[in-house]
Short mmCIF file of C-alpha atoms in Angstrom, two decimals:
data_model
loop_
_atom_site.label_atom_id
_atom_site.label_comp_id
_atom_site.label_asym_id
_atom_site.label_seq_id
_atom_site.Cartn_x
_atom_site.Cartn_y
_atom_site.Cartn_z
CA UNK A 1 38.88 -52.36 14.59
CA UNK A 2 35.55 -53.16 15.87
CA UNK A 3 33.21 -56.13 15.23
CA UNK A 4 30.60 -55.57 12.57
CA UNK A 5 27.75 -56.37 15.22
CA UNK A 6 29.32 -53.83 17.57
CA UNK A 7 29.18 -51.15 15.03
CA UNK A 8 25.63 -51.97 13.99
CA UNK A 9 24.73 -51.90 17.76
CA UNK A 10 26.25 -48.46 18.14
CA UNK A 11 24.65 -47.13 14.81
CA UNK A 12 21.22 -48.34 16.15
CA UNK A 13 21.42 -45.71 19.07
CA UNK A 14 18.82 -43.09 18.44
CA UNK A 15 18.25 -39.95 20.08
CA UNK A 16 15.16 -40.23 22.62
CA UNK A 17 11.97 -39.17 21.31
CA UNK A 18 11.41 -36.78 24.19
CA UNK A 19 14.62 -34.83 23.12
CA UNK A 20 12.93 -33.46 20.07
CA UNK A 21 9.93 -32.24 22.02
CA UNK A 22 12.31 -30.70 24.60
CA UNK A 23 14.13 -28.71 21.76
CA UNK A 24 10.89 -27.60 20.20
CA UNK A 25 9.68 -26.47 23.53
CA UNK A 26 12.93 -24.43 24.00
CA UNK A 27 12.71 -23.03 20.49
CA UNK A 28 9.04 -21.96 21.01
CA UNK A 29 10.09 -20.34 24.35
CA UNK A 30 12.79 -18.49 22.63
CA UNK A 31 10.37 -17.27 19.84
CA UNK A 32 7.94 -16.17 22.49
CA UNK A 33 10.53 -14.18 24.32
CA UNK A 34 11.50 -12.55 20.96
CA UNK A 35 7.72 -11.80 20.44
CA UNK A 36 7.43 -10.23 23.81
CA UNK A 37 10.41 -8.13 23.47
CA UNK A 38 9.25 -7.09 19.87
CA UNK A 39 5.65 -6.20 20.94
CA UNK A 40 6.75 -4.08 23.79
CA UNK A 41 8.39 -0.80 23.25
CA UNK A 42 12.18 -1.19 23.76
CA UNK A 43 12.72 2.26 25.35
CA UNK A 44 10.86 2.48 28.68
CA UNK A 45 12.97 4.63 30.87
CA UNK A 46 10.40 5.36 33.64
CA UNK A 47 9.42 2.52 35.90
CA UNK A 48 5.70 1.92 36.53
CA UNK A 49 5.80 2.72 40.18
CA UNK A 50 7.54 6.10 39.46
CA UNK A 51 4.79 6.98 37.07
CA UNK A 52 2.23 6.45 39.78
CA UNK A 53 4.15 8.95 41.94
CA UNK A 54 4.94 11.38 39.16
CA UNK A 55 3.84 14.32 41.23
CA UNK A 56 6.43 13.54 43.88
CA UNK A 57 9.29 13.53 41.44
CA UNK A 58 9.65 17.32 40.85
CA UNK A 59 9.60 17.84 44.62
CA UNK A 60 12.06 14.95 45.17
CA UNK A 61 14.47 16.46 42.45
CA UNK A 62 14.51 19.74 43.99
CA UNK A 63 15.16 18.37 47.39
CA UNK A 64 17.96 16.37 46.03
CA UNK A 65 19.55 19.30 44.21
CA UNK A 66 19.25 21.44 47.29
CA UNK A 67 20.87 18.80 49.35
CA UNK A 68 23.75 18.39 46.72
CA UNK A 69 24.25 22.05 46.58
CA UNK A 70 24.41 22.35 50.28
CA UNK A 71 26.88 19.62 50.62
CA UNK A 72 29.04 20.86 47.77
CA UNK A 73 28.47 17.78 45.82
CA UNK A 74 27.30 17.67 42.23
CA UNK A 75 25.70 14.67 40.64
CA UNK A 76 27.63 14.55 37.28
CA UNK A 77 26.30 11.35 35.68
CA UNK A 78 23.30 9.26 36.37
CA UNK A 79 23.81 5.56 37.00
CA UNK A 80 23.65 3.20 34.07
CA UNK A 81 20.30 1.48 34.22
CA UNK A 82 19.25 -2.07 33.40
CA UNK A 83 15.79 -3.21 32.66
CA UNK A 84 14.19 -6.61 32.39
CA UNK A 85 11.02 -6.70 30.47
CA UNK A 86 10.85 -2.97 30.73
CA UNK A 87 11.08 -2.95 34.41
CA UNK A 88 13.99 -1.13 35.87
CA UNK A 89 16.25 -3.00 38.29
CA UNK A 90 17.95 -0.08 39.66
CA UNK A 91 16.26 -0.11 43.19
CA UNK A 92 17.92 -2.29 45.83
CA UNK A 93 14.73 -3.43 46.83
CA UNK A 94 13.98 -4.55 43.39
CA UNK A 95 13.34 -8.29 43.08
CA UNK A 96 12.47 -9.51 39.70
CA UNK A 97 11.45 -13.03 38.76
CA UNK A 98 13.26 -14.09 35.66
CA UNK A 99 11.48 -16.65 33.56
CA UNK A 100 13.31 -19.79 33.14
CA UNK A 101 13.11 -21.79 29.88
CA UNK A 102 10.99 -24.92 30.67
CA UNK A 103 13.03 -28.10 30.99
CA UNK A 104 16.12 -26.51 29.54
CA UNK A 105 18.49 -27.90 32.18
CA UNK A 106 21.54 -26.29 30.86
CA UNK A 107 20.83 -22.66 30.13
CA UNK A 108 18.33 -19.87 30.26
CA UNK A 109 17.94 -16.58 28.38
CA UNK A 110 17.37 -13.24 30.05
CA UNK A 111 16.32 -10.33 27.91
CA UNK A 112 17.62 -7.00 29.12
CA UNK A 113 17.89 -3.51 28.12
CA UNK A 114 20.89 -1.43 29.34
CA UNK A 115 21.24 2.27 29.05
CA UNK A 116 23.86 4.85 29.91
CA UNK A 117 24.27 8.51 28.87
CA UNK A 118 27.97 8.13 29.39
CA UNK A 119 30.15 5.35 27.69
CA UNK A 120 29.88 2.27 29.81
CA UNK A 121 31.04 -1.23 30.26
CA UNK A 122 28.77 -4.24 30.72
CA UNK A 123 30.26 -7.60 31.83
CA UNK A 124 29.09 -10.88 33.03
CA UNK A 125 30.60 -13.47 35.45
CA UNK A 126 29.44 -16.34 33.22
CA UNK A 127 27.69 -17.17 30.16
CA UNK A 128 27.37 -15.15 26.96
CA UNK A 129 25.90 -11.90 25.91
CA UNK A 130 24.13 -11.30 22.53
CA UNK A 131 23.22 -7.96 21.04
CA UNK A 132 19.49 -7.97 20.02
CA UNK A 133 18.31 -6.27 16.88
CA UNK A 134 15.20 -4.12 16.62
CA UNK A 135 13.09 -7.29 15.89
CA UNK A 136 14.19 -8.89 19.01
CA UNK A 137 16.57 -11.46 17.31
CA UNK A 138 20.04 -12.10 18.52
CA UNK A 139 22.16 -10.21 15.98
CA UNK A 140 25.84 -10.11 17.18
CA UNK A 141 27.83 -12.13 19.90
CA UNK A 142 29.36 -9.74 22.42
CA UNK A 143 30.97 -12.42 24.50
CA UNK A 144 31.43 -11.87 28.21
CA UNK A 145 31.94 -7.98 28.08
CA UNK A 146 31.14 -5.06 25.89
CA UNK A 147 31.33 -1.36 25.71
CA UNK A 148 28.18 0.86 24.83
CA UNK A 149 26.72 4.10 25.00
CA UNK A 150 22.97 5.02 24.86
CA UNK A 151 20.50 2.07 24.96
CA UNK A 152 21.04 -1.42 23.79
CA UNK A 153 19.03 -4.50 23.96
CA UNK A 154 20.77 -7.74 24.88
CA UNK A 155 20.20 -11.38 25.72
CA UNK A 156 22.24 -12.85 28.48
CA UNK A 157 22.57 -16.56 28.15
CA UNK A 158 23.69 -18.25 31.26
CA UNK A 159 24.00 -21.91 32.48
CA UNK A 160 21.31 -23.04 34.64
CA UNK A 161 23.42 -24.20 37.78
CA UNK A 162 23.44 -23.62 41.52
CA UNK A 163 26.08 -21.05 41.20
CA UNK A 164 25.37 -17.34 41.49
CA UNK A 165 25.96 -15.26 38.33
CA UNK A 166 26.47 -11.66 38.19
CA UNK A 167 26.07 -8.92 35.61
CA UNK A 168 27.99 -5.66 36.10
CA UNK A 169 27.31 -2.24 34.46
CA UNK A 170 29.85 0.53 34.93
CA UNK A 171 30.03 3.97 33.48
CA UNK A 172 33.41 4.85 34.91
CA UNK A 173 31.87 6.70 37.89
CA UNK A 174 29.28 4.31 39.20
CA UNK A 175 29.06 0.53 39.13
CA UNK A 176 25.97 -1.55 39.48
CA UNK A 177 25.95 -5.22 40.02
CA UNK A 178 23.02 -7.55 39.56
CA UNK A 179 22.87 -11.02 40.97
CA UNK A 180 20.99 -13.90 39.42
CA UNK A 181 19.93 -16.61 41.84
CA UNK A 182 18.31 -19.89 40.73
CA UNK A 183 15.73 -21.66 42.71
CA UNK A 184 15.93 -25.28 41.51
CA UNK A 185 12.86 -26.29 43.51
CA UNK A 186 10.41 -24.29 41.47
CA UNK A 187 12.54 -23.70 38.38
CA UNK A 188 12.67 -20.00 38.76
CA UNK A 189 15.37 -17.48 38.97
CA UNK A 190 15.61 -13.95 40.56
CA UNK A 191 17.48 -11.00 39.46
CA UNK A 192 18.61 -8.62 42.27
CA UNK A 193 20.67 -5.45 42.43
CA UNK A 194 23.41 -5.81 45.02
CA UNK B 1 10.96 -20.73 15.86
CA UNK B 2 13.20 -17.79 15.42
CA UNK B 3 14.81 -17.58 12.07
CA UNK B 4 14.50 -21.27 11.42
CA UNK B 5 11.22 -22.95 10.43
CA UNK B 6 9.50 -26.15 11.80
CA UNK B 7 10.08 -27.98 8.49
CA UNK B 8 13.81 -26.90 8.62
CA UNK B 9 14.07 -28.14 12.12
CA UNK B 10 12.48 -31.55 11.25
CA UNK B 11 14.93 -31.97 8.44
CA UNK B 12 17.99 -31.00 10.54
CA UNK B 13 16.77 -33.17 13.49
CA UNK B 14 16.06 -36.18 11.53
CA UNK B 15 19.40 -35.81 9.60
CA UNK B 16 21.74 -35.15 12.62
CA UNK B 17 20.30 -35.61 16.05
CA UNK B 18 20.97 -39.33 16.40
CA UNK B 19 24.50 -39.10 15.15
CA UNK B 20 25.18 -36.11 17.54
CA UNK B 21 23.49 -38.10 20.34
CA UNK B 22 25.68 -41.06 19.74
CA UNK B 23 28.91 -38.90 19.64
CA UNK B 24 27.89 -37.06 22.73
CA UNK B 25 27.04 -40.27 24.45
CA UNK B 26 30.39 -41.84 23.60
CA UNK B 27 32.09 -39.07 25.35
CA UNK B 28 29.80 -38.25 28.30
CA UNK B 29 28.89 -40.26 31.30
CA UNK B 30 25.09 -39.88 31.12
CA UNK B 31 22.26 -39.90 28.64
CA UNK B 32 21.04 -36.67 29.98
CA UNK B 33 24.43 -35.09 29.49
CA UNK B 34 24.27 -36.18 25.74
CA UNK B 35 20.77 -34.91 25.39
CA UNK B 36 21.81 -31.50 26.97
CA UNK B 37 24.55 -31.28 24.34
CA UNK B 38 22.36 -31.98 21.44
CA UNK B 39 19.67 -29.62 22.84
CA UNK B 40 21.98 -26.74 23.22
CA UNK B 41 23.57 -27.14 19.76
CA UNK B 42 20.14 -27.09 18.12
CA UNK B 43 19.20 -24.04 20.18
CA UNK B 44 22.50 -22.38 19.25
CA UNK B 45 21.65 -23.08 15.68
CA UNK B 46 18.27 -21.51 15.73
CA UNK B 47 19.32 -18.42 17.75
CA UNK B 48 21.86 -17.44 15.03
CA UNK B 49 21.86 -19.88 12.23
CA UNK B 50 25.28 -20.10 10.59
CA UNK B 51 25.61 -19.82 6.76
CA UNK B 52 26.88 -23.04 5.17
CA UNK B 53 28.53 -23.38 1.82
CA UNK B 54 27.33 -27.01 1.41
CA UNK B 55 25.48 -29.88 3.18
CA UNK B 56 29.10 -31.34 4.03
CA UNK B 57 29.78 -27.94 5.72
CA UNK B 58 26.60 -28.16 7.63
CA UNK B 59 27.21 -31.75 8.75
CA UNK B 60 30.75 -30.80 9.78
CA UNK B 61 29.46 -27.97 11.93
CA UNK B 62 26.96 -30.07 13.78
CA UNK B 63 29.61 -32.77 14.36
CA UNK B 64 32.33 -30.30 15.40
CA UNK B 65 29.96 -28.45 17.77
CA UNK B 66 29.00 -31.88 19.45
CA UNK B 67 32.69 -32.80 19.98
CA UNK B 68 33.57 -29.26 21.26
CA UNK B 69 30.72 -29.19 23.67
CA UNK B 70 31.37 -32.71 24.83
CA UNK B 71 34.95 -31.77 25.57
CA UNK B 72 33.82 -28.62 27.41
CA UNK B 73 31.43 -30.62 29.56
CA UNK B 74 34.02 -33.21 30.28
CA UNK B 75 36.46 -30.50 31.47
CA UNK B 76 33.87 -28.84 33.58
CA UNK B 77 32.86 -32.08 35.22
CA UNK B 78 36.58 -32.89 35.85
CA UNK B 79 37.22 -29.49 37.46
CA UNK B 80 34.12 -29.64 39.68
CA UNK B 81 34.40 -33.36 40.61
CA UNK B 82 30.80 -33.44 41.97
CA UNK B 83 28.15 -36.19 41.70
CA UNK B 84 24.77 -34.83 40.76
CA UNK B 85 22.06 -35.91 43.15
CA UNK B 86 19.88 -37.18 40.36
CA UNK B 87 22.49 -39.56 39.18
CA UNK B 88 20.87 -42.48 40.78
CA UNK B 89 17.80 -41.78 38.79
CA UNK B 90 19.57 -41.67 35.45
CA UNK B 91 19.25 -44.84 33.50
CA UNK B 92 22.30 -46.33 32.03
CA UNK B 93 22.82 -44.89 28.60
CA UNK B 94 24.38 -48.00 27.38
CA UNK B 95 21.76 -50.61 27.33
CA UNK B 96 22.90 -53.12 25.00
CA UNK B 97 25.81 -55.50 25.49
CA UNK B 98 27.26 -54.47 22.18
CA UNK B 99 26.90 -50.86 23.00
CA UNK B 100 28.56 -51.29 26.42
CA UNK B 101 31.33 -53.10 24.63
CA UNK B 102 32.04 -50.20 22.27
CA UNK B 103 31.84 -47.58 24.97
CA UNK B 104 33.96 -49.41 27.42
CA UNK B 105 36.66 -49.99 24.74
CA UNK B 106 36.97 -46.22 23.94
CA UNK B 107 36.41 -44.95 27.32
CA UNK B 108 40.09 -44.98 28.34
CA UNK B 109 41.37 -43.45 24.98
CA UNK B 110 42.82 -39.97 25.04
CA UNK B 111 40.36 -37.33 23.42
CA UNK B 112 42.22 -37.00 20.22
CA UNK B 113 42.19 -40.80 19.55
CA UNK B 114 38.64 -40.96 20.79
CA UNK B 115 37.52 -38.41 18.16
CA UNK B 116 38.94 -40.30 15.17
CA UNK B 117 37.77 -43.57 16.41
CA UNK B 118 34.16 -42.23 16.78
CA UNK B 119 34.05 -40.60 13.58
CA UNK B 120 35.91 -42.97 11.35
CA UNK B 121 35.35 -46.42 12.82
CA UNK B 122 31.77 -45.82 14.24
CA UNK B 123 30.19 -43.22 12.36
CA UNK B 124 32.02 -44.55 9.27
CA UNK B 125 33.09 -41.25 7.89
CA UNK B 126 35.96 -41.30 5.39
CA UNK B 127 39.55 -40.35 6.42
CA UNK B 128 39.02 -37.17 4.41
CA UNK B 129 35.86 -36.24 6.16
CA UNK B 130 37.28 -37.08 9.58
CA UNK B 131 40.21 -34.83 8.76
CA UNK B 132 38.16 -32.02 7.67
CA UNK B 133 35.83 -32.16 10.73
CA UNK B 134 38.76 -32.42 13.13
CA UNK B 135 40.75 -29.76 11.20
CA UNK B 136 43.72 -32.03 11.03
CA UNK B 137 45.42 -33.67 8.04
CA UNK B 138 44.56 -37.08 6.55
CA UNK B 139 47.98 -38.36 7.58
CA UNK B 140 47.38 -37.29 11.14
CA UNK B 141 43.92 -39.08 11.12
CA UNK B 142 45.71 -42.22 9.95
CA UNK B 143 48.48 -41.85 12.49
CA UNK B 144 45.92 -41.35 15.32
CA UNK B 145 43.90 -44.47 14.17
CA UNK B 146 47.09 -46.61 14.24
CA UNK B 147 48.10 -45.26 17.71
CA UNK B 148 44.50 -45.76 18.93
CA UNK B 149 44.54 -49.37 17.79
CA UNK B 150 47.94 -49.99 19.44
CA UNK B 151 46.59 -48.39 22.58
CA UNK B 152 43.43 -50.74 22.38
CA UNK B 153 45.64 -53.67 21.94
CA UNK B 154 47.85 -52.73 24.92
CA UNK B 155 44.93 -52.32 27.05
CA UNK B 156 43.70 -55.79 26.01
CA UNK B 157 40.32 -54.41 24.80
CA UNK B 158 40.69 -55.37 21.19
CA UNK B 159 39.10 -58.56 20.10
CA UNK B 160 41.57 -60.49 17.99
CA UNK B 161 38.78 -61.63 15.86
CA UNK B 162 37.49 -58.23 14.96
CA UNK B 163 37.35 -56.90 11.41
CA UNK B 164 39.77 -54.18 10.34
CA UNK B 165 38.53 -50.96 9.02
CA UNK B 166 40.30 -47.88 8.01
CA UNK B 167 43.74 -47.43 6.44
#
């Protein structure tokens, strides 16, 4: 169907040398992220800044309970929490820089730990969620949503586009939304709670 | 490198990267898109390496992944209808005259014809391999090849002096 010289020309096309380097870099970044998540303890429920203010916690808890009792409201379940590199993202003021895989134009990987005492749902607006095993390796593809209870470690793989992506965690009573914004100028991304 | 090793990567890269790149290039509009497709597939492989029963199975996985991702990318680009700012900086992926001829010939073909043309006529896989990779019957491959040839003739893109390959 085609001339021999056309087929030979087609088959002479080789993948650019730079592509191999790029893939190796991405694989190295992936391995590094896995190492980081392995080295650090997976369970880290108390954010660092709260540790510094640990003496204020009992007083704040008593105050909150008092206010709750006075207003006839009871806190039944705590909000599901999401942490990135062991830093909780629960505060509205929290702005967390997310490392972007170098030169990987199409996707980035965000390691997260999600915990909820009550059965909860996690869902994403785009991309894919992978469950991570104890060694930090992706072990099971969860897709775009999953149910969980307790604490799980996941990797959120999302396309590196100008669009805004969201991850939502809901325990049936409270819902938390986290927005991922990319900054193409300096190749960074920021995860914010909405 | 995750669960894969550097030596394993070298072997897989040398074995499949150029073929994947050509297949992606034949279906995408830019060299960068084709590179992204190959990049993403290798990364997917090393994140969670599939278990293959044979080397043919492995080869089929890489080719099928390339085709599927190319189709996905094409659909996304069709839906968005945007022109990337960097496009002016992207060099033409089809530098040679012969390559240009090949790509322009198959450019207007429907996806299902394009796949059999690329795999059977250009990558020179057998009808049996092509059928296995595309998960269609061998007679369907032959049928699509015949229709693709008719389509190319109708479009006036087939050279009357070209050699015949296939069924």
